[in-house]
Amino acid sequence: MIKIAPSILAADFARLAEAVQKVEAAGASYLHIDVMDGHFVPNITIGPPVIAALRPHTRLVFDVHLMIAAPERYLSDFIRAGADILTVHAEACIHLHRTLGAIKMAGVRAGVALNPATPLTAVEHVLDLVDLVLVMTVNPGFGGQKFIKGMLPKIAALRALIERRGLKAEIEVDGGINTQTAALAVEAGAAVLVAGSAVFLSDDPGAAVRALAAVSST
Ligand code: DX5
Ligand code: ZN
């Protein structure tokens, strides 16, 4: 089963609870929350207080994508705020193995994200530690960018690697996902689809979630 993870980056930040309830009712699995620090990426978004404020409004799994430098400094803040999955960037962690271990030790799911230019070998030796690998299909920092098709072979190679080693990590794709690109990503082996603009900039976010789920299962 393919999971849909709407990204609140494209939602109306003044009416987040309402936005989240719409996608939850439509059958979304995860709520993708993009945290940016203005250092690792050239944009600043939200942090733990906003996540904590949203927590009582939904039962969706909080899939927190940390686009921040040295994320090990803030793991406990995000866990306390309500994160269920904490994803750190391989490029942002000098001691990636230690950071992923700390996330697991804290009792939440651990994810590792790869920028488009980062090879799969960056996560080869930590794959057994993670619950999720996030393959970026745009350069992180902004919503509404174009899906980079050149990432499809990377997704396929990751799928093959995970299967060959008998691991359970989910493959999530993030950036430029719409009904067309969703089909390509799923065909390549992705199981979790993040979508910001395609969901929250549409007139009917619930219908957009259902449309993505339908495309990806055909
Ligand atoms: C980009 C973020 C994405 C973003 C996706 O840096 O990580 O999660 O919200 O937005 P769309 O779906 O509009 O490309
Ligand atoms: Zn994201």
Coordinates of C-alpha atoms and ligand atoms in Angstrom, one line a residue:
M1 CA 0.0 0.0 0.0
I2 CA 1.3 3.4 -1.0
K3 CA 1.2 6.1 1.7
I4 CA 0.4 9.7 1.1
A5 CA 2.2 12.3 3.2
P6 CA 0.8 15.8 2.6
S7 CA 3.4 18.5 3.3
I8 CA 1.9 21.4 5.3
L9 CA 4.5 23.8 3.8
A10 CA 2.0 24.6 1.1
A11 CA -1.0 25.0 3.6
D12 CA -2.3 28.2 5.1
F13 CA -0.2 28.6 8.2
A14 CA -3.0 30.5 9.9
R15 CA -5.4 27.6 9.5
L16 CA -3.2 24.6 9.9
A17 CA -5.5 22.5 12.1
E18 CA -8.3 22.8 9.5
A19 CA -5.9 21.8 6.6
V20 CA -4.6 18.8 8.5
Q21 CA -8.1 17.5 9.3
K22 CA -9.0 17.7 5.6
V23 CA -6.2 15.4 4.5
E24 CA -6.7 13.1 7.5
A25 CA -10.3 12.6 6.5
A26 CA -9.2 11.8 3.0
G27 CA -7.0 8.9 4.1
A28 CA -3.5 10.4 4.3
S29 CA -1.1 8.3 6.3
Y30 CA 1.6 10.8 7.4
L31 CA 1.6 14.5 7.9
H32 CA 4.9 15.8 6.4
I33 CA 6.3 18.7 8.4
D34 CA 9.2 20.6 6.8
V35 CA 11.5 22.3 9.3
M36 CA 14.1 24.7 7.8
D37 CA 16.7 26.7 9.5
G38 CA 18.1 29.2 7.0
H39 CA 21.5 27.5 7.2
F40 CA 21.2 24.0 5.8
V41 CA 18.6 25.4 3.3
P42 CA 18.1 29.0 2.3
N43 CA 14.6 29.3 3.9
I44 CA 13.1 29.3 7.4
T45 CA 9.9 27.7 8.3
I46 CA 8.6 26.3 11.6
G47 CA 9.9 24.6 14.7
P48 CA 8.7 22.6 17.8
P49 CA 6.1 25.0 19.1
V50 CA 4.0 24.8 16.0
I51 CA 4.3 21.0 15.9
A52 CA 3.2 20.8 19.5
A53 CA 0.3 23.1 18.8
L54 CA -0.9 20.9 16.0
R55 CA -0.5 17.6 17.9
P56 CA -3.9 17.6 19.7
H57 CA -5.7 18.3 16.4
T58 CA -4.9 15.1 14.5
R59 CA -4.0 11.4 14.9
L60 CA -1.8 11.4 11.7
V61 CA 1.7 10.2 12.1
F62 CA 4.0 13.3 12.3
D63 CA 6.7 12.8 9.7
V64 CA 9.2 15.6 10.6
H65 CA 11.7 16.4 7.9
L66 CA 14.6 18.3 9.5
M67 CA 16.4 20.5 7.0
I68 CA 18.6 21.9 9.6
A69 CA 22.3 21.9 10.3
A70 CA 23.6 19.6 13.1
P71 CA 20.1 18.3 13.9
E72 CA 21.4 16.2 16.9
R73 CA 21.1 19.5 18.9
Y74 CA 17.3 19.5 18.7
L75 CA 16.1 15.8 18.6
S76 CA 14.6 15.9 22.0
D77 CA 12.7 19.1 21.3
F78 CA 11.0 17.6 18.3
I79 CA 10.2 14.4 20.0
R80 CA 8.6 16.2 22.9
A81 CA 6.6 18.3 20.4
G82 CA 5.1 15.1 19.0
A83 CA 7.3 13.8 16.1
D84 CA 6.7 10.2 15.3
I85 CA 9.3 10.0 12.5
L86 CA 12.4 12.2 12.7
T87 CA 14.3 12.4 9.4
V88 CA 17.7 14.0 9.3
H89 CA 19.8 14.8 6.2
A90 CA 22.9 12.7 5.6
E91 CA 24.7 15.9 4.5
A92 CA 23.8 17.7 7.8
C93 CA 25.2 15.1 10.2
I94 CA 28.9 14.5 10.7
H95 CA 28.1 11.6 12.9
L96 CA 25.1 10.2 11.1
H97 CA 25.3 6.7 12.6
R98 CA 25.3 8.2 16.1
T99 CA 22.4 10.6 15.4
L100 CA 20.2 7.9 13.9
G101 CA 21.0 5.7 16.9
A102 CA 20.0 8.5 19.2
I103 CA 16.6 8.9 17.4
K104 CA 15.9 5.1 17.7
M105 CA 17.0 5.1 21.4
A106 CA 14.5 7.9 22.0
G107 CA 11.7 5.6 20.8
V108 CA 10.7 7.2 17.6
R109 CA 11.1 6.1 14.0
A110 CA 14.3 7.3 12.3
G111 CA 14.7 8.5 8.7
V112 CA 17.6 9.7 6.6
A113 CA 17.3 12.1 3.7
L114 CA 19.4 12.5 0.6
N115 CA 19.8 15.6 -1.5
P116 CA 19.7 15.1 -5.2
A117 CA 23.5 15.3 -5.6
T118 CA 24.2 12.9 -2.7
P119 CA 24.9 9.3 -3.8
L120 CA 23.2 6.3 -2.2
T121 CA 26.6 5.2 -0.8
A122 CA 26.1 7.9 1.9
V123 CA 23.5 5.8 3.6
E124 CA 24.7 2.3 2.7
H125 CA 26.2 1.7 6.1
V126 CA 23.3 3.0 8.1
L127 CA 20.4 1.4 6.2
D128 CA 19.9 -1.2 8.8
L129 CA 19.3 1.5 11.4
V130 CA 16.6 3.4 9.6
D131 CA 12.8 3.1 9.2
L132 CA 12.7 5.4 6.2
V133 CA 14.9 6.8 3.5
L134 CA 13.8 10.1 2.0
V135 CA 15.0 10.6 -1.6
M136 CA 14.7 14.3 -2.4
T137 CA 13.4 14.8 -5.9
V138 CA 14.1 18.6 -5.7
N139 CA 16.8 20.5 -4.0
P140 CA 15.4 21.2 -0.5
G141 CA 14.3 24.6 0.6
F142 CA 11.1 25.4 -1.2
G143 CA 7.8 24.0 -2.3
G144 CA 6.5 24.1 -5.8
Q145 CA 9.7 23.0 -7.6
K146 CA 9.9 20.7 -10.6
F147 CA 10.5 17.0 -10.0
I148 CA 14.0 15.9 -11.1
K149 CA 13.5 12.8 -13.2
G150 CA 17.1 11.8 -12.9
M151 CA 16.3 10.7 -9.4
L152 CA 14.3 7.7 -10.6
P153 CA 17.3 5.4 -11.1
K154 CA 18.4 6.3 -7.6
I155 CA 15.0 5.3 -6.2
A156 CA 15.2 2.0 -8.1
A157 CA 18.7 1.3 -7.0
L158 CA 17.7 2.0 -3.4
R159 CA 14.7 -0.3 -3.7
A160 CA 17.0 -3.1 -5.0
L161 CA 19.5 -2.5 -2.2
I162 CA 16.9 -2.7 0.5
E163 CA 15.4 -5.9 -1.0
R164 CA 18.8 -7.5 -1.5
R165 CA 19.6 -7.0 2.2
G166 CA 16.2 -8.0 3.4
L167 CA 15.6 -4.6 5.2
K168 CA 12.3 -2.9 6.0
A169 CA 13.1 0.8 5.4
E170 CA 10.3 2.6 3.6
I171 CA 11.3 4.7 0.6
E172 CA 9.8 8.2 0.6
V173 CA 10.0 10.7 -2.2
D174 CA 9.7 14.5 -1.7
G175 CA 9.5 17.3 -4.2
G176 CA 7.5 18.0 -7.3
I177 CA 5.1 15.1 -6.7
N178 CA 1.8 15.3 -8.6
T179 CA -0.4 12.6 -10.2
Q180 CA 2.1 12.2 -13.1
T181 CA 5.3 12.1 -11.2
A182 CA 3.7 10.0 -8.4
A183 CA 3.2 7.2 -10.9
L184 CA 6.9 7.3 -12.0
A185 CA 8.2 7.4 -8.4
V186 CA 6.0 4.4 -7.4
E187 CA 7.1 2.5 -10.5
A188 CA 10.7 3.0 -9.5
G189 CA 10.0 1.7 -6.0
A190 CA 8.8 4.6 -3.7
A191 CA 6.2 3.7 -1.1
V192 CA 5.6 7.0 0.6
L193 CA 4.7 10.1 -1.4
V194 CA 5.2 13.6 0.0
A195 CA 3.1 16.3 -1.7
G196 CA 2.8 19.9 -0.8
S197 CA 1.5 22.1 -3.7
A198 CA -0.4 19.3 -5.3
V199 CA -2.5 18.9 -2.2
F200 CA -2.8 22.2 -0.4
L201 CA -2.7 24.5 -3.4
S202 CA -5.6 22.6 -5.0
D203 CA -9.2 23.7 -4.4
D204 CA -10.0 20.4 -2.7
P205 CA -7.1 19.0 -0.7
G206 CA -9.0 15.9 0.2
A207 CA -9.7 15.1 -3.5
A208 CA -6.0 15.7 -4.3
V209 CA -5.0 13.2 -1.6
R210 CA -7.4 10.6 -3.1
A211 CA -6.2 11.3 -6.6
L212 CA -2.6 10.7 -5.6
A213 CA -3.5 7.5 -3.9
A214 CA -5.4 6.3 -6.9
V215 CA -2.7 7.1 -9.4
S216 CA -0.1 5.4 -7.4
S217 CA -1.9 2.1 -7.0
T218 CA -2.5 1.7 -10.8
Ligands
DX5_1 C1 11.1 20.9 0.0 C2 10.3 20.2 1.1 C3 9.1 19.5 0.6 C4 8.1 20.4 0.0 C5 7.4 19.7 -1.2 O1 12.3 21.3 0.6 O2 11.1 19.2 1.7 O3 8.5 18.6 1.5 O4 7.1 20.8 0.9 O5 6.6 20.6 -1.9 P1 6.1 20.3 -3.3 O6 5.2 19.1 -3.2 O7 5.3 21.5 -3.6 O8 7.2 20.1 -4.2
ZN2 ZN 10.0 17.7 3.0

